[in-house]
C-alpha cells in the first residue's frame, strides 16, 4: 500500500487565518481524501510558523508576550481546520520542543558537511517576507519600504547546489505544478549565479538559537521548512519512507520551496519532495486577500457556516483553475453551489430515490439489467475525474464529476421513466442508481458529508472505495433529506 505524505504551508502565527490560507489547506485536504478513497494511506500535516522578527513585532504591537501571542494564533488556525472538518493528521508548531531540537541537529549536520559558514550580510530586507531583497525600495509583494540591514550572518552554500537543482527540475517534469511555475523556477535558476543564503539573524532573539553561537537565531524559513520533516510520522524516517511527498503552497512561496528547500534537503542527504503544487491567489475586488489589507479579509469559518463545509471547498475547487488567481465573489458562489449541488446532484438523488420508492415499494431488484451505453459514458466521466486529479487539474476533475451528474440528469429527462411501464422504467432507474453509487464514491473526495448522506440513502457500504466503482450496487433505499440545502 502506498503511503502519501501531504503538507500545507506552515502558516504565520501573526494574525487570524483568512480564506486565502483556507484555500490551500482545502486543496491539500482534497488529496488526503482522494488517496484514502483510493485505498492508500495518507497523512496530512499543517501547522503554524511562530518564530522570527515579523511575529515578534506583531506581538509587541499587540502588547502581548510573544509566547501567548503565538499560542493564541495557533489555536485560531487549528480550530479553523476543525470547524472546516479538514482531515488533518498532525498540527505542528515551530515552537514545539522536538521540532526545535531537530532544527538545531540539522544545523549541525549542515555545519559538519561544510555547507554553513559565518559571514556578514549587508542589504535590504522585507520583514513581511522575512527575506533579503536584492534591489528596489519597496517590497513588490507587501508594498512596504525595505529595511537596510547589516549584520553578521551564517550563510548556507546555496551556490553549490545550483547545477544539481537545475538537473533535478529538468529531469522531473512533475516536480513543480503547474508547468508555468516549473518554468519560472528554472529560469530563476538558470538566470544568474545563486547567492549563498543568509540563514541566521542577530536582529531578533525570537527564534531557534544557533547551537554554540547564541548571538544568532536560525533563519525562520530554515526553521519552518524543516517542519515538513519533523511533522512526518516518525520524523525523518517518515519523510524518507513516504511513497510520495507533496507540498501544497501558494505561488508567493515558490522560491523557498522550489529552490531553497530542495537545496537544504540535498545538503542534509534527505530525499526531495515529489511534488510542489502552487496555487494562485484569491482576491477580493482584484486585491490579494491578505491581513495587511483588512478590506479583503473573508472569514472562512463564517462562510462555511452559511454555505456548509462541503459547499465552500467545492466552490473554490470547481471555480478556480489551480495556479490561477481568482476573484472571490459571493453571488458567484451562490450560483455555483445551487447549480451543482442543490439542483444538479441534489435533484438527481431526490428524484431517483423518490421515484424508485414510489414505483417499486418492495425494492427494485439490484440485478435489473442496465443501459450500458449510458452507464459506460458515466464511467468514462469518472475515469476522467481520476486522471485529472492525478495530474493536479483539480477544477477540471470537478468539471468531469459535474459532467457525470449532468449525464444522468439528462438521461432521466430524455427517458422520462415516470411515464414508462414497470418493465421499461426499472432499467432506467437501475442505471441511474448504479451510477449514483459510483458518483457517491467520487463525491466522497470533493464533498464528503454530502457523499455520506447519499450513501446512507442508497444503503451503499459506509466506506467509499474507488475500486468499488462499477462493482457495488444500492441496498434498501431510504428517503434522504436534501443533500444540499438551496442557498437563497
Ligand atoms: N510561514 C510561511 C510558510 C512557511 S512553509 C514552510 C508563510 N505563511 S503565510 O501565513 O503567509 O501563508 C502563506 C500561504 O497561505 C500561501 O503560500 C498560500 O498558500 C496561502 N495564502 C495566503 N493568502 C492567500 C491568498 N490570498 N490566496 C491564496 N492563497 C493564499 O508564507
Short mmCIF file of C-alpha atoms and ligand atoms in Angstrom, two decimals:
data_model
loop_
_atom_site.label_atom_id
_atom_site.label_comp_id
_atom_site.label_asym_id
_atom_site.label_seq_id
_atom_site.Cartn_x
_atom_site.Cartn_y
_atom_site.Cartn_z
CA UNK A 1 0.00 0.00 0.00
CA UNK A 2 1.29 3.46 -0.85
CA UNK A 3 1.66 5.99 1.91
CA UNK A 4 1.33 9.57 0.78
CA UNK A 5 2.69 12.44 2.81
CA UNK A 6 0.95 15.76 2.20
CA UNK A 7 1.68 19.19 3.63
CA UNK A 8 0.10 22.63 3.66
CA UNK A 9 2.29 25.68 4.26
CA UNK A 10 3.10 26.28 7.91
CA UNK A 11 1.12 29.47 8.33
CA UNK A 12 2.50 32.50 10.13
CA UNK A 13 1.06 32.85 13.62
CA UNK A 14 0.98 36.60 13.14
CA UNK A 15 -2.71 37.15 12.55
CA UNK A 16 -6.05 35.42 12.19
CA UNK A 17 -6.47 32.85 9.42
CA UNK A 18 -8.38 34.01 6.35
CA UNK A 19 -9.88 32.49 3.21
CA UNK A 20 -6.55 32.56 1.35
CA UNK A 21 -4.98 30.24 3.93
CA UNK A 22 -8.06 28.04 3.97
CA UNK A 23 -7.94 27.63 0.20
CA UNK A 24 -4.50 25.96 0.15
CA UNK A 25 -5.48 23.76 3.09
CA UNK A 26 -8.72 22.73 1.40
CA UNK A 27 -6.85 21.70 -1.75
CA UNK A 28 -4.40 19.65 0.31
CA UNK A 29 -7.34 18.07 2.16
CA UNK A 30 -8.93 17.02 -1.11
CA UNK A 31 -5.83 14.95 -1.85
CA UNK A 32 -5.80 13.48 1.63
CA UNK A 33 -9.33 12.24 0.96
CA UNK A 34 -8.59 11.12 -2.58
CA UNK A 35 -5.71 8.88 -1.51
CA UNK A 36 -7.79 7.38 1.28
CA UNK A 37 -10.70 6.66 -1.05
CA UNK A 38 -8.18 5.00 -3.40
CA UNK A 39 -7.31 2.65 -0.53
CA UNK A 40 -3.88 4.15 0.14
CA UNK A 41 -2.62 5.53 3.38
CA UNK A 42 -2.25 9.30 3.54
CA UNK A 43 -1.02 11.71 6.17
CA UNK A 44 -1.76 15.43 6.06
CA UNK A 45 0.16 17.87 8.20
CA UNK A 46 -0.28 21.55 8.79
CA UNK A 47 0.78 23.97 11.50
CA UNK A 48 1.98 27.40 12.48
CA UNK A 49 5.22 29.23 11.80
CA UNK A 50 5.86 31.05 15.06
CA UNK A 51 9.38 32.47 15.09
CA UNK A 52 11.04 35.49 13.54
CA UNK A 53 11.01 39.23 13.60
CA UNK A 54 7.64 39.64 11.91
CA UNK A 55 5.90 37.67 14.67
CA UNK A 56 7.94 39.31 17.42
CA UNK A 57 6.90 42.72 16.13
CA UNK A 58 3.25 41.70 15.75
CA UNK A 59 3.21 40.51 19.39
CA UNK A 60 4.87 43.71 20.58
CA UNK A 61 2.34 45.81 18.65
CA UNK A 62 -0.48 43.83 20.26
CA UNK A 63 1.17 44.32 23.67
CA UNK A 64 1.10 40.59 24.38
CA UNK A 65 4.04 38.37 25.41
CA UNK A 66 5.16 36.63 22.26
CA UNK A 67 4.60 33.09 23.59
CA UNK A 68 0.99 33.94 24.46
CA UNK A 69 0.51 35.71 21.17
CA UNK A 70 1.59 32.73 19.06
CA UNK A 71 -0.27 30.24 21.24
CA UNK A 72 -3.45 32.19 20.65
CA UNK A 73 -2.97 32.42 16.87
CA UNK A 74 -2.02 28.79 16.64
CA UNK A 75 -5.29 27.82 18.33
CA UNK A 76 -7.16 30.02 15.85
CA UNK A 77 -5.66 28.07 12.95
CA UNK A 78 -6.19 24.64 14.46
CA UNK A 79 -9.79 25.48 15.44
CA UNK A 80 -10.46 26.72 11.94
CA UNK A 81 -9.31 23.44 10.40
CA UNK A 82 -11.57 21.58 12.81
CA UNK A 83 -14.55 23.76 12.04
CA UNK A 84 -13.95 23.24 8.30
CA UNK A 85 -13.68 19.48 9.02
CA UNK A 86 -10.34 19.20 7.26
CA UNK A 87 -8.77 15.74 7.62
CA UNK A 88 -5.61 16.96 9.34
CA UNK A 89 -3.46 14.22 10.87
CA UNK A 90 -0.93 16.40 12.68
CA UNK A 91 -0.76 20.06 13.60
CA UNK A 92 2.74 21.28 14.39
CA UNK A 93 4.10 24.44 15.87
CA UNK A 94 7.64 25.60 15.17
CA UNK A 95 7.95 26.31 18.90
CA UNK A 96 7.42 22.60 19.73
CA UNK A 97 10.49 21.38 21.60
CA UNK A 98 11.13 18.30 19.44
CA UNK A 99 10.99 20.48 16.34
CA UNK A 100 13.44 22.97 17.86
CA UNK A 101 15.82 20.11 18.74
CA UNK A 102 15.64 18.76 15.19
CA UNK A 103 16.32 22.18 13.64
CA UNK A 104 19.45 22.51 15.77
CA UNK A 105 20.58 18.97 14.89
CA UNK A 106 20.04 19.70 11.19
CA UNK A 107 22.03 22.90 11.56
CA UNK A 108 24.93 20.90 13.00
CA UNK A 109 24.68 18.43 10.16
CA UNK A 110 24.96 21.22 7.58
CA UNK A 111 27.87 22.70 9.53
CA UNK A 112 29.67 19.33 9.69
CA UNK A 113 29.22 18.87 5.97
CA UNK A 114 30.82 22.24 5.30
CA UNK A 115 27.63 23.83 3.97
CA UNK A 116 27.45 26.66 6.52
CA UNK A 117 29.95 29.46 7.10
CA UNK A 118 29.97 32.69 9.09
CA UNK A 119 29.98 35.91 7.06
CA UNK A 120 28.30 39.30 7.06
CA UNK A 121 25.14 40.40 5.35
CA UNK A 122 24.59 43.89 4.07
CA UNK A 123 21.48 44.61 2.12
CA UNK A 124 17.78 45.26 2.14
CA UNK A 125 15.23 43.18 3.99
CA UNK A 126 11.46 42.76 3.81
CA UNK A 127 10.28 41.89 7.29
CA UNK A 128 6.89 40.71 5.99
CA UNK A 129 8.54 38.24 3.61
CA UNK A 130 11.31 37.53 6.14
CA UNK A 131 13.61 37.70 3.14
CA UNK A 132 16.56 39.70 1.87
CA UNK A 133 15.77 41.54 -1.32
CA UNK A 134 18.45 42.46 -3.82
CA UNK A 135 17.05 45.64 -5.29
CA UNK A 136 14.27 48.22 -5.09
CA UNK A 137 12.97 50.48 -2.35
CA UNK A 138 9.72 48.71 -1.57
CA UNK A 139 8.72 45.06 -1.42
CA UNK A 140 6.79 44.12 -4.55
CA UNK A 141 4.50 41.78 -2.61
CA UNK A 142 3.82 43.81 0.52
CA UNK A 143 4.30 47.29 -0.99
CA UNK A 144 6.18 48.32 2.15
CA UNK A 145 9.57 50.04 2.37
CA UNK A 146 12.55 47.70 2.61
CA UNK A 147 14.76 47.92 5.69
CA UNK A 148 18.56 48.25 5.26
CA UNK A 149 20.35 45.62 7.33
CA UNK A 150 24.00 44.95 8.08
CA UNK A 151 24.70 42.09 10.41
CA UNK A 152 26.95 39.10 10.87
CA UNK A 153 25.22 36.05 9.47
CA UNK A 154 25.75 32.42 8.80
CA UNK A 155 25.37 31.50 5.15
CA UNK A 156 24.23 28.29 3.52
CA UNK A 157 26.22 27.35 0.41
CA UNK A 158 23.20 27.50 -1.87
CA UNK A 159 25.51 28.19 -4.82
CA UNK A 160 26.89 24.63 -4.57
CA UNK A 161 23.50 23.21 -5.41
CA UNK A 162 22.60 25.32 -8.41
CA UNK A 163 23.52 22.73 -11.04
CA UNK A 164 22.02 19.84 -9.08
CA UNK A 165 18.74 21.75 -8.76
CA UNK A 166 18.56 22.57 -12.45
CA UNK A 167 19.29 18.96 -13.32
CA UNK A 168 16.65 17.66 -10.93
CA UNK A 169 13.93 20.03 -12.05
CA UNK A 170 14.66 19.39 -15.73
CA UNK A 171 14.61 15.64 -15.23
CA UNK A 172 11.45 15.64 -13.08
CA UNK A 173 8.81 17.37 -15.10
CA UNK A 174 6.28 16.73 -12.31
CA UNK A 175 8.38 18.33 -9.60
CA UNK A 176 6.55 21.66 -9.73
CA UNK A 177 2.92 22.09 -10.81
CA UNK A 178 1.59 23.94 -12.77
CA UNK A 179 4.20 23.76 -15.52
CA UNK A 180 4.38 27.57 -15.82
CA UNK A 181 5.68 27.65 -12.23
CA UNK A 182 8.29 25.00 -13.01
CA UNK A 183 9.49 27.13 -15.89
CA UNK A 184 9.59 30.16 -13.61
CA UNK A 185 11.84 28.34 -11.14
CA UNK A 186 14.04 27.01 -13.93
CA UNK A 187 14.56 30.44 -15.44
CA UNK A 188 15.36 31.82 -11.99
CA UNK A 189 17.95 29.08 -11.53
CA UNK A 190 19.45 29.49 -14.97
CA UNK A 191 19.27 33.27 -14.99
CA UNK A 192 22.02 34.13 -12.55
CA UNK A 193 24.61 32.56 -10.27
CA UNK A 194 22.83 31.77 -6.99
CA UNK A 195 23.99 33.76 -3.99
CA UNK A 196 24.54 31.88 -0.76
CA UNK A 197 21.57 32.13 1.56
CA UNK A 198 21.74 34.04 4.82
CA UNK A 199 20.42 31.58 7.41
CA UNK A 200 20.85 33.29 10.78
CA UNK A 201 19.80 36.56 12.33
CA UNK A 202 21.21 38.65 15.16
CA UNK A 203 18.47 41.28 14.79
CA UNK A 204 15.88 39.21 16.66
CA UNK A 205 16.01 36.94 19.68
CA UNK A 206 12.77 35.19 18.83
CA UNK A 207 13.88 32.04 17.10
CA UNK A 208 15.77 28.78 17.45
CA UNK A 209 19.23 29.61 18.85
CA UNK A 210 22.19 28.65 16.67
CA UNK A 211 23.95 25.85 18.57
CA UNK A 212 27.17 27.18 20.14
CA UNK A 213 26.63 30.74 18.92
CA UNK A 214 23.77 32.20 20.96
CA UNK A 215 24.01 35.67 19.40
CA UNK A 216 22.33 34.17 16.35
CA UNK A 217 18.94 32.63 15.84
CA UNK A 218 18.26 30.33 12.91
CA UNK A 219 16.55 31.93 9.93
CA UNK A 220 12.81 31.49 10.27
CA UNK A 221 12.45 29.91 6.81
CA UNK A 222 15.02 27.21 7.52
CA UNK A 223 13.20 26.57 10.80
CA UNK A 224 9.75 26.46 9.16
CA UNK A 225 10.70 24.31 6.16
CA UNK A 226 12.16 21.66 8.43
CA UNK A 227 8.71 21.26 9.97
CA UNK A 228 7.91 19.13 6.95
CA UNK A 229 10.41 16.59 8.25
CA UNK A 230 9.71 16.88 11.97
CA UNK A 231 5.96 16.54 11.45
CA UNK A 232 6.18 13.40 9.33
CA UNK A 233 5.09 10.29 11.24
CA UNK A 234 8.31 9.10 12.86
CA UNK A 235 10.13 12.31 11.86
CA UNK A 236 12.99 11.93 9.40
CA UNK A 237 12.26 8.25 8.86
CA UNK A 238 8.67 9.06 7.96
CA UNK A 239 9.83 11.69 5.48
CA UNK A 240 12.27 9.27 3.88
CA UNK A 241 9.88 6.33 3.76
CA UNK A 242 6.79 8.05 2.36
CA UNK A 243 5.86 6.76 -1.10
CA UNK A 244 5.20 10.33 -2.18
CA UNK A 245 5.84 13.72 -0.57
CA UNK A 246 3.62 16.55 -1.82
CA UNK A 247 3.75 20.18 -0.72
CA UNK A 248 0.72 22.38 -1.38
CA UNK A 249 1.71 26.03 -1.32
CA UNK A 250 0.77 29.42 -2.69
CA UNK A 251 2.76 30.87 -5.56
CA UNK A 252 4.19 33.54 -3.23
CA UNK A 253 6.44 30.99 -1.54
CA UNK A 254 7.58 29.13 -4.63
CA UNK A 255 11.27 30.07 -4.48
CA UNK A 256 11.50 28.89 -0.89
CA UNK A 257 10.02 25.52 -1.85
CA UNK A 258 11.38 25.09 -5.35
CA UNK A 259 14.94 26.32 -4.72
CA UNK A 260 15.99 26.71 -1.07
CA UNK A 261 14.15 23.70 0.33
CA UNK A 262 15.43 21.11 -2.15
CA UNK A 263 18.96 22.52 -1.75
CA UNK A 264 18.70 22.22 2.03
CA UNK A 265 17.47 18.63 1.67
CA UNK A 266 20.27 17.73 -0.74
CA UNK A 267 22.75 19.21 1.71
CA UNK A 268 21.32 17.14 4.57
CA UNK A 269 21.28 13.96 2.48
CA UNK A 270 17.48 13.65 2.54
CA UNK A 271 15.04 12.81 -0.21
CA UNK A 272 13.44 15.61 -2.17
CA UNK A 273 9.71 16.21 -2.36
CA UNK A 274 7.99 14.62 -5.33
CA UNK A 275 5.59 17.45 -6.00
CA UNK A 276 5.26 21.08 -5.20
CA UNK A 277 1.79 22.27 -6.15
CA UNK A 278 1.45 26.04 -6.25
CA UNK A 279 -1.94 27.71 -6.16
CA UNK A 280 -2.64 31.26 -7.27
CA UNK A 281 -4.13 34.00 -5.15
CA UNK A 282 -7.68 34.50 -4.08
CA UNK A 283 -8.51 38.13 -4.49
CA UNK A 284 -11.33 40.42 -3.43
CA UNK A 285 -12.09 43.15 -5.90
CA UNK A 286 -8.82 42.29 -7.59
CA UNK A 287 -6.69 42.64 -4.43
CA UNK A 288 -4.96 39.64 -2.85
CA UNK A 289 -6.69 38.53 0.33
CA UNK A 290 -4.12 39.47 2.95
CA UNK A 291 -4.20 40.54 6.56
CA UNK A 292 -2.26 43.66 5.62
CA UNK A 293 -5.34 44.69 3.59
CA UNK A 294 -8.24 44.31 6.06
CA UNK A 295 -10.91 45.15 3.47
CA UNK A 296 -10.07 41.90 1.66
CA UNK A 297 -10.49 39.62 4.65
CA UNK A 298 -13.12 36.91 4.38
CA UNK A 299 -13.65 34.71 7.44
CA UNK A 300 -13.72 31.11 6.23
CA UNK A 301 -15.46 29.79 9.35
CA UNK A 302 -18.37 32.22 8.99
CA UNK A 303 -18.63 31.44 5.29
CA UNK A 304 -18.65 27.70 5.91
CA UNK A 305 -21.42 28.21 8.48
CA UNK A 306 -23.57 29.73 5.78
CA UNK A 307 -22.69 27.56 2.78
CA UNK A 308 -21.53 24.38 4.51
CA UNK A 309 -18.16 22.71 4.96
CA UNK A 310 -18.71 20.92 1.66
CA UNK A 311 -20.03 23.94 -0.20
CA UNK A 312 -17.08 26.22 0.46
CA UNK A 313 -14.29 23.93 -0.83
CA UNK A 314 -16.49 22.78 -3.69
CA UNK A 315 -16.83 26.36 -4.90
CA UNK A 316 -13.12 27.07 -4.60
CA UNK A 317 -12.04 23.82 -6.19
CA UNK A 318 -14.55 23.85 -9.01
CA UNK A 319 -14.26 27.55 -9.67
CA UNK A 320 -10.51 28.09 -9.54
CA UNK A 321 -8.12 26.71 -12.16
CA UNK A 322 -5.26 25.56 -9.96
CA UNK A 323 -2.46 28.06 -10.20
CA UNK A 324 -4.51 30.99 -11.41
CA UNK A 325 -5.64 34.00 -9.42
CA UNK A 326 -9.34 34.26 -8.93
CA UNK A 327 -11.67 36.84 -7.53
CA UNK A 328 -13.87 35.71 -4.65
CA UNK A 329 -17.47 36.64 -5.33
CA UNK A 330 -20.39 35.71 -3.07
CA UNK A 331 -23.01 35.89 -5.80
CA UNK A 332 -20.99 33.57 -8.00
CA UNK A 333 -20.53 31.22 -5.04
CA UNK A 334 -24.29 31.02 -4.53
CA UNK A 335 -24.90 30.39 -8.23
CA UNK A 336 -22.30 27.61 -8.47
CA UNK A 337 -23.45 25.83 -5.30
CA UNK A 338 -27.11 25.96 -6.24
CA UNK A 339 -26.42 24.76 -9.78
CA UNK A 340 -24.01 21.94 -8.96
CA UNK A 341 -25.02 20.71 -5.54
CA UNK A 342 -28.65 21.68 -4.95
CA UNK A 343 -30.02 21.36 -8.50
CA UNK A 344 -27.54 19.01 -10.15
CA UNK A 345 -26.61 16.43 -7.57
CA UNK A 346 -29.42 17.07 -5.07
CA UNK A 347 -32.24 16.77 -7.59
CA UNK A 348 -30.71 13.70 -9.17
CA UNK A 349 -30.62 11.90 -5.83
CA UNK A 350 -34.04 13.06 -4.68
CA UNK A 351 -35.98 12.26 -7.81
CA UNK A 352 -34.27 8.92 -8.44
CA UNK A 353 -34.82 7.64 -4.94
CA UNK A 354 -38.32 9.16 -4.74
CA UNK A 355 -39.46 7.61 -8.00
CA UNK A 356 -37.92 4.22 -7.26
CA UNK A 357 -39.58 4.02 -3.86
CA UNK A 358 -42.88 5.02 -5.37
CA UNK A 359 -42.79 2.64 -8.33
CA UNK A 360 -41.03 -0.28 -6.64
CA UNK A 361 -42.07 -0.07 -2.99
CA UNK A 362 -40.85 -3.61 -2.37
CA UNK A 363 -37.35 -2.77 -3.58
CA UNK A 364 -36.05 -2.61 -7.15
CA UNK A 365 -34.12 -5.76 -7.94
CA UNK A 366 -30.40 -4.88 -7.94
CA UNK A 367 -29.89 -7.43 -10.73
CA UNK A 368 -32.12 -5.44 -13.09
CA UNK A 369 -30.42 -5.01 -16.48
CA UNK A 370 -28.94 -1.57 -17.02
CA UNK A 371 -28.47 0.68 -20.02
CA UNK A 372 -24.83 0.06 -20.84
CA UNK A 373 -24.34 2.95 -23.19
CA UNK A 374 -25.29 5.49 -20.54
CA UNK A 375 -23.51 3.68 -17.77
CA UNK A 376 -20.26 3.40 -19.78
CA UNK A 377 -20.42 7.11 -20.54
CA UNK A 378 -20.70 7.77 -16.81
CA UNK A 379 -17.72 5.55 -16.06
CA UNK A 380 -15.77 7.48 -18.68
CA UNK A 381 -16.50 10.74 -16.81
CA UNK A 382 -15.46 9.15 -13.53
CA UNK A 383 -12.22 7.89 -15.06
CA UNK A 384 -11.58 11.43 -16.19
CA UNK A 385 -12.01 12.65 -12.62
CA UNK A 386 -9.31 10.22 -11.51
CA UNK A 387 -6.90 11.05 -14.34
CA UNK A 388 -7.30 14.77 -13.79
CA UNK A 389 -6.83 14.52 -10.04
CA UNK A 390 -3.66 12.53 -10.62
CA UNK A 391 -2.32 15.30 -12.80
CA UNK A 392 -3.46 18.02 -10.36
CA UNK A 393 -6.03 19.53 -12.74
CA UNK A 394 -8.50 19.77 -9.91
CA UNK A 395 -11.06 22.18 -11.30
CA UNK A 396 -11.15 20.07 -14.46
CA UNK A 397 -11.61 16.98 -12.28
CA UNK A 398 -14.56 18.69 -10.59
CA UNK A 399 -15.97 19.51 -14.03
CA UNK A 400 -15.81 15.83 -15.02
CA UNK A 401 -17.74 14.98 -11.84
CA UNK A 402 -20.39 17.56 -12.78
CA UNK A 403 -20.46 16.10 -16.30
CA UNK A 404 -21.29 12.71 -14.77
CA UNK A 405 -24.15 14.22 -12.75
CA UNK A 406 -25.50 16.10 -15.78
CA UNK A 407 -25.32 12.99 -17.90
CA UNK A 408 -27.61 11.07 -15.52
CA UNK A 409 -29.96 14.04 -15.15
CA UNK A 410 -30.23 14.33 -18.94
CA UNK A 411 -30.79 10.60 -19.22
CA UNK A 412 -33.75 10.81 -16.82
CA UNK A 413 -35.08 13.81 -18.68
CA UNK A 414 -34.87 12.02 -22.01
CA UNK A 415 -36.22 8.65 -20.88
CA UNK A 416 -38.94 10.03 -18.59
CA UNK A 417 -39.14 6.79 -16.57
CA UNK A 418 -42.15 8.15 -14.63
CA UNK A 419 -44.16 7.72 -17.85
CA UNK A 420 -42.96 4.18 -18.59
CA UNK A 421 -44.50 0.84 -17.59
CA UNK A 422 -42.63 -1.03 -14.83
CA UNK A 423 -40.65 -3.29 -17.16
CA UNK A 424 -39.23 -0.25 -19.04
CA UNK A 425 -38.98 2.02 -16.03
CA UNK A 426 -36.89 -0.46 -13.98
CA UNK A 427 -33.78 -0.50 -16.21
CA UNK A 428 -33.69 3.29 -16.39
CA UNK A 429 -33.82 3.62 -12.62
CA UNK A 430 -31.35 0.77 -12.14
CA UNK A 431 -28.90 2.55 -14.46
CA UNK A 432 -29.17 5.78 -12.52
CA UNK A 433 -29.00 4.07 -9.13
CA UNK A 434 -25.86 2.18 -10.13
CA UNK A 435 -24.41 5.43 -11.42
CA UNK A 436 -25.29 7.23 -8.20
CA UNK A 437 -23.48 4.61 -6.13
CA UNK A 438 -20.38 5.26 -8.22
CA UNK A 439 -20.78 9.04 -8.13
CA UNK A 440 -21.08 8.90 -4.34
CA UNK A 441 -17.53 7.49 -4.23
CA UNK A 442 -16.30 10.44 -6.25
CA UNK A 443 -18.37 12.77 -4.08
CA UNK A 444 -16.52 11.47 -1.03
CA UNK A 445 -13.39 13.14 -2.42
CA UNK A 446 -15.00 16.53 -3.15
CA UNK A 447 -17.99 16.84 -0.80
CA UNK A 448 -17.64 14.19 1.93
CA UNK A 449 -20.71 14.99 4.04
CA UNK A 450 -22.96 15.06 1.02
CA UNK A 451 -21.44 11.77 -0.11
CA UNK A 452 -22.18 10.20 3.25
CA UNK A 453 -25.83 11.31 3.06
CA UNK A 454 -26.20 9.84 -0.43
CA UNK A 455 -24.58 6.57 0.62
CA UNK A 456 -26.93 6.24 3.58
CA UNK A 457 -29.95 6.88 1.34
CA UNK A 458 -28.72 4.26 -1.16
CA UNK A 459 -27.54 1.88 1.59
CA UNK A 460 -24.09 1.66 -0.03
CA UNK A 461 -21.22 0.41 2.16
CA UNK A 462 -20.27 3.08 4.68
CA UNK A 463 -16.67 3.46 3.48
CA UNK A 464 -16.36 4.53 -0.13
CA UNK A 465 -13.60 2.94 -2.22
CA UNK A 466 -12.63 3.91 -5.73
CA UNK A 467 -12.22 0.22 -6.55
CA UNK A 468 -15.89 -0.34 -5.81
CA UNK A 469 -16.82 1.85 -8.76
CA UNK A 470 -18.63 -0.32 -11.27
CA UNK A 471 -18.93 -3.16 -8.76
CA UNK A 472 -21.32 -2.24 -5.98
CA UNK A 473 -24.99 -1.57 -6.24
CA UNK A 474 -27.55 0.00 -3.96
CA UNK A 475 -29.30 -1.59 -0.98
CA UNK A 476 -32.57 -0.81 0.68
CA UNK A 477 -33.41 2.75 -0.34
CA UNK A 478 -34.48 5.37 2.16
CA UNK A 479 -35.63 8.92 1.53
CA UNK A 480 -32.84 11.34 2.22
CA UNK A 481 -33.09 14.88 3.45
CA UNK A 482 -31.96 17.22 0.63
CA UNK A 483 -28.28 16.50 0.09
CA UNK A 484 -27.57 20.23 -0.17
CA UNK A 485 -29.97 22.90 1.00
CA UNK A 486 -30.54 25.51 -1.70
CA UNK A 487 -28.97 28.88 -0.87
CA UNK A 488 -31.25 31.90 -1.16
N1 LIG B 1 5.07 30.83 7.05
C1 LIG B 1 5.22 30.87 5.65
C2 LIG B 1 5.18 29.48 5.05
C3 LIG B 1 6.23 28.55 5.58
S1 LIG B 1 6.07 26.97 4.85
C4 LIG B 1 7.36 26.12 5.44
C5 LIG B 1 4.09 31.69 5.04
N2 LIG B 1 2.97 31.77 5.77
S2 LIG B 1 1.65 32.60 5.39
O1 LIG B 1 0.81 32.61 6.56
O2 LIG B 1 2.00 33.85 4.83
O3 LIG B 1 0.87 31.68 4.41
C6 LIG B 1 1.23 31.59 3.13
C7 LIG B 1 0.31 30.67 2.35
O4 LIG B 1 -1.07 30.95 2.60
C8 LIG B 1 0.49 30.97 0.90
O5 LIG B 1 1.60 30.35 0.34
C9 LIG B 1 -0.79 30.42 0.35
O6 LIG B 1 -0.67 29.03 0.29
C10 LIG B 1 -1.80 30.83 1.40
N3 LIG B 1 -2.38 32.13 1.07
C11 LIG B 1 -2.29 33.27 1.82
N4 LIG B 1 -3.02 34.24 1.20
C12 LIG B 1 -3.55 33.74 0.07
C13 LIG B 1 -4.43 34.23 -0.90
N5 LIG B 1 -4.92 35.46 -0.86
N6 LIG B 1 -4.80 33.40 -1.88
C14 LIG B 1 -4.39 32.10 -1.94
N7 LIG B 1 -3.54 31.61 -1.05
C15 LIG B 1 -3.07 32.42 -0.07
O7 LIG B 1 4.26 32.17 3.95
#
